[in-house]
CSV table of C-alpha atoms in Angstrom, one decimal:
chain,number,residue,atom,x,y,z
A,1,UNK,CA,-5.0,0.5,-1.1
A,2,UNK,CA,-6.7,-1.5,1.8
A,3,UNK,CA,-5.8,-5.0,3.0
A,4,UNK,CA,-8.2,-8.0,2.3
A,5,UNK,CA,-10.0,-8.0,5.7
A,6,UNK,CA,-11.7,-4.5,5.2
A,7,UNK,CA,-15.3,-4.8,5.1
A,8,UNK,CA,-17.3,-2.0,3.3
A,9,UNK,CA,-19.8,-0.1,5.4
A,10,UNK,CA,-23.3,0.5,4.3
A,11,UNK,CA,-22.2,3.8,2.8
A,12,UNK,CA,-19.6,2.3,0.4
A,13,UNK,CA,-22.0,1.8,-2.5
A,14,UNK,CA,-22.6,5.5,-2.8
A,15,UNK,CA,-18.8,6.0,-2.8
A,16,UNK,CA,-18.4,3.2,-5.5
A,17,UNK,CA,-20.9,5.0,-7.8
A,18,UNK,CA,-19.0,8.4,-7.3
A,19,UNK,CA,-15.6,6.7,-8.0
A,20,UNK,CA,-16.8,4.8,-10.9
A,21,UNK,CA,-18.2,8.2,-12.4
A,22,UNK,CA,-15.0,10.0,-11.5
A,23,UNK,CA,-12.6,7.3,-12.8
A,24,UNK,CA,-14.7,6.4,-15.9
A,25,UNK,CA,-12.8,7.3,-19.3
A,26,UNK,CA,-13.7,11.0,-20.3
A,27,UNK,CA,-11.6,12.8,-22.9
A,28,UNK,CA,-12.0,16.0,-21.1
A,29,UNK,CA,-11.0,14.5,-17.6
A,30,UNK,CA,-7.5,15.2,-16.5
A,31,UNK,CA,-5.4,12.9,-14.4
A,32,UNK,CA,-5.7,15.5,-11.5
A,33,UNK,CA,-9.3,15.0,-11.6
A,34,UNK,CA,-9.3,11.2,-11.8
A,35,UNK,CA,-6.7,11.2,-8.9
A,36,UNK,CA,-9.2,13.3,-6.8
A,37,UNK,CA,-11.3,10.1,-6.3
A,38,UNK,CA,-8.4,8.4,-4.5
A,39,UNK,CA,-8.1,11.3,-1.9
A,40,UNK,CA,-11.3,9.9,-0.2
A,41,UNK,CA,-9.3,7.1,1.4
A,42,UNK,CA,-5.7,8.0,0.8
A,43,UNK,CA,-6.0,11.6,2.0
A,44,UNK,CA,-6.1,15.1,0.3
A,45,UNK,CA,-2.5,15.8,1.2
A,46,UNK,CA,-1.2,12.3,1.0
A,47,UNK,CA,-2.1,11.4,4.6
A,48,UNK,CA,-4.4,8.5,4.7
A,49,UNK,CA,-7.9,9.0,6.3
A,50,UNK,CA,-7.3,5.8,8.4
A,51,UNK,CA,-4.5,4.1,9.8
A,52,UNK,CA,-5.1,0.9,7.9
A,53,UNK,CA,-4.8,2.7,4.6
A,54,UNK,CA,-1.4,3.0,3.0
A,55,UNK,CA,0.2,6.3,2.0
A,56,UNK,CA,0.4,6.4,-1.9
A,57,UNK,CA,1.9,9.8,-2.4
A,58,UNK,CA,5.7,9.5,-3.3
A,59,UNK,CA,5.4,5.8,-3.5
A,60,UNK,CA,7.2,3.9,-6.2
A,61,UNK,CA,5.6,4.1,-9.7
A,62,UNK,CA,6.3,0.6,-10.8
A,63,UNK,CA,4.7,-0.7,-7.6
A,64,UNK,CA,1.6,1.5,-7.7
A,65,UNK,CA,0.9,0.4,-11.3
A,66,UNK,CA,1.5,-3.3,-10.4
A,67,UNK,CA,-1.0,-3.0,-7.4
A,68,UNK,CA,-3.6,-1.2,-9.6
A,69,UNK,CA,-3.1,-4.1,-12.3
A,70,UNK,CA,-3.6,-6.8,-9.6
A,71,UNK,CA,-6.7,-5.2,-8.0
A,72,UNK,CA,-8.1,-5.3,-11.5
A,73,UNK,CA,-7.3,-8.9,-12.3
A,74,UNK,CA,-8.1,-10.1,-8.8
A,75,UNK,CA,-4.6,-11.3,-8.1
A,76,UNK,CA,-4.9,-9.0,-5.2
A,77,UNK,CA,-8.3,-9.1,-3.4
A,78,UNK,CA,-9.8,-6.1,-1.7
A,79,UNK,CA,-13.6,-5.2,-1.5
A,80,UNK,CA,-13.0,-1.6,-2.2
A,81,UNK,CA,-10.0,-1.5,-4.5
A,82,UNK,CA,-11.1,-4.3,-6.7
A,83,UNK,CA,-14.3,-2.4,-8.0
A,84,UNK,CA,-12.4,0.9,-8.3
A,85,UNK,CA,-9.4,-0.8,-10.5
A,86,UNK,CA,-12.2,-2.6,-12.7
A,87,UNK,CA,-13.2,1.0,-13.9
A,88,UNK,CA,-9.6,1.8,-14.9
A,89,UNK,CA,-8.0,1.2,-18.3
A,90,UNK,CA,-4.2,0.3,-18.5
A,91,UNK,CA,-3.4,4.0,-19.5
A,92,UNK,CA,-5.4,5.2,-16.4
A,93,UNK,CA,-3.4,3.0,-14.2
A,94,UNK,CA,-0.3,4.1,-15.6
A,95,UNK,CA,-1.1,7.8,-15.4
A,96,UNK,CA,-2.2,7.5,-11.9
A,97,UNK,CA,0.9,5.6,-10.8
A,98,UNK,CA,3.0,8.3,-12.3
A,99,UNK,CA,0.7,11.0,-10.8
A,100,UNK,CA,1.2,9.8,-7.3
A,101,UNK,CA,4.7,8.8,-7.6
A,102,UNK,CA,5.7,12.4,-8.4
A,103,UNK,CA,4.2,13.6,-5.1
A,104,UNK,CA,6.2,14.2,-2.0
A,105,UNK,CA,6.0,11.5,0.5
A,106,UNK,CA,3.9,12.8,3.5
A,107,UNK,CA,5.3,12.9,7.0
A,108,UNK,CA,2.8,10.7,8.9
A,109,UNK,CA,4.6,11.7,12.2
A,110,UNK,CA,4.7,8.0,13.5
A,111,UNK,CA,7.0,7.6,16.6
A,112,UNK,CA,10.1,5.5,16.6
A,113,UNK,CA,9.6,2.4,18.6
A,114,UNK,CA,11.6,1.5,21.7
A,115,UNK,CA,15.2,0.3,21.3
A,116,UNK,CA,14.3,-3.4,22.1
A,117,UNK,CA,11.5,-3.3,19.4
A,118,UNK,CA,14.0,-1.7,17.0
A,119,UNK,CA,16.6,-4.2,17.5
A,120,UNK,CA,14.1,-7.2,17.2
A,121,UNK,CA,12.9,-5.6,13.9
A,122,UNK,CA,16.4,-5.0,12.5
A,123,UNK,CA,17.4,-8.6,13.3
A,124,UNK,CA,14.3,-10.1,11.7
A,125,UNK,CA,14.6,-7.9,8.5
A,126,UNK,CA,18.3,-8.7,8.2
A,127,UNK,CA,17.6,-12.5,8.5
A,128,UNK,CA,15.1,-12.4,5.7
A,129,UNK,CA,16.9,-9.7,3.6
A,130,UNK,CA,14.4,-7.0,3.2
A,131,UNK,CA,16.8,-4.5,2.1
A,132,UNK,CA,17.7,-6.7,-0.9
A,133,UNK,CA,14.6,-5.6,-2.7
A,134,UNK,CA,13.3,-2.6,-0.6
A,135,UNK,CA,16.8,-0.9,-0.5
A,136,UNK,CA,19.1,-0.1,2.4
A,137,UNK,CA,17.0,2.9,3.6
A,138,UNK,CA,13.7,1.0,2.8
A,139,UNK,CA,12.8,3.6,0.2
A,140,UNK,CA,11.9,1.0,-2.4
A,141,UNK,CA,12.8,1.2,-6.1
A,142,UNK,CA,11.0,0.5,-9.3
A,143,UNK,CA,8.3,-2.3,-8.6
A,144,UNK,CA,9.6,-2.6,-4.9
A,145,UNK,CA,7.3,-0.5,-2.7
A,146,UNK,CA,8.8,2.1,-0.3
A,147,UNK,CA,8.2,0.9,3.3
A,148,UNK,CA,10.0,3.7,5.3
A,149,UNK,CA,7.3,5.8,6.9
A,150,UNK,CA,4.1,3.9,5.7
A,151,UNK,CA,1.4,3.7,8.0
A,152,UNK,CA,2.0,1.0,10.7
A,153,UNK,CA,-1.2,-0.6,10.8
A,154,UNK,CA,-1.1,-1.2,6.9
A,155,UNK,CA,2.4,-2.6,7.1
A,156,UNK,CA,1.5,-4.9,9.9
A,157,UNK,CA,-1.7,-6.1,8.1
A,158,UNK,CA,0.1,-6.4,4.7
A,159,UNK,CA,2.8,-8.6,6.2
A,160,UNK,CA,0.3,-10.8,8.0
A,161,UNK,CA,-1.8,-11.1,5.2
A,162,UNK,CA,1.4,-12.2,3.1
A,163,UNK,CA,2.1,-14.7,6.0
A,164,UNK,CA,-1.4,-16.4,6.0
A,165,UNK,CA,-1.5,-16.2,2.3
A,166,UNK,CA,-4.6,-14.1,2.1
A,167,UNK,CA,-2.5,-11.6,0.0
A,168,UNK,CA,-1.5,-13.9,-2.9
A,169,UNK,CA,0.0,-11.3,-5.5
A,170,UNK,CA,3.5,-12.1,-4.3
A,171,UNK,CA,4.3,-15.6,-3.3
A,172,UNK,CA,7.9,-14.7,-2.4
A,173,UNK,CA,6.7,-12.3,0.3
A,174,UNK,CA,4.6,-15.0,1.7
A,175,UNK,CA,7.5,-17.2,2.0
A,176,UNK,CA,9.5,-14.6,3.7
A,177,UNK,CA,6.9,-13.7,6.2
A,178,UNK,CA,6.2,-17.2,7.2
A,179,UNK,CA,10.0,-17.5,8.0
A,180,UNK,CA,9.5,-14.8,11.0
A,181,UNK,CA,7.2,-14.6,13.9
A,182,UNK,CA,4.0,-12.6,14.2
A,183,UNK,CA,5.8,-10.8,16.9
A,184,UNK,CA,8.7,-10.0,14.6
A,185,UNK,CA,6.1,-8.7,12.0
A,186,UNK,CA,4.7,-6.4,14.7
A,187,UNK,CA,8.3,-5.2,15.5
A,188,UNK,CA,9.1,-4.6,11.7
A,189,UNK,CA,5.8,-2.6,11.0
A,190,UNK,CA,6.6,-0.3,14.0
A,191,UNK,CA,10.3,0.1,13.1
A,192,UNK,CA,9.5,1.0,9.4
A,193,UNK,CA,6.7,3.3,10.4
A,194,UNK,CA,8.9,5.3,12.5
A,195,UNK,CA,11.6,5.8,9.7
């Protein structure tokens, strides 16, 4: 799932057509076949094609469903995911969320940040209580996403999007991200990605 600032390239209309056909309701189509459409961006083996893309393999089922629902309703804006989610029915969204949540979280092999960056991140995350929702190891639970090991670029952009309110599907997150600095956000993204 992309952040709101991603702009589709000239080749994206062809991808939308393929995805719409792949995700369209078909009684003979299995969830495995529907999930294959997601691999174009989120990766064949759960490793995203671009650093700004999130890993969705092994992500929390409730969170995945809510994001698909929010893309479909427009509560979460994205030039790519919005049209894709429009082609999904509620049962499709639930099935896809279940499918990806059962996968093993991929190792993105992101480096741990230097000690000073880690210390800054821990201080900022403690100040806003990140582990209250995302759990002590940042593995998430239920409708709260796993942050540990997520792509650094995606984490940072998501936090900035909450901060500037361009991502509006969780107002509480916007308030929290506005209470720390952009440098703190960069440190948090680096720290979480390296877990």
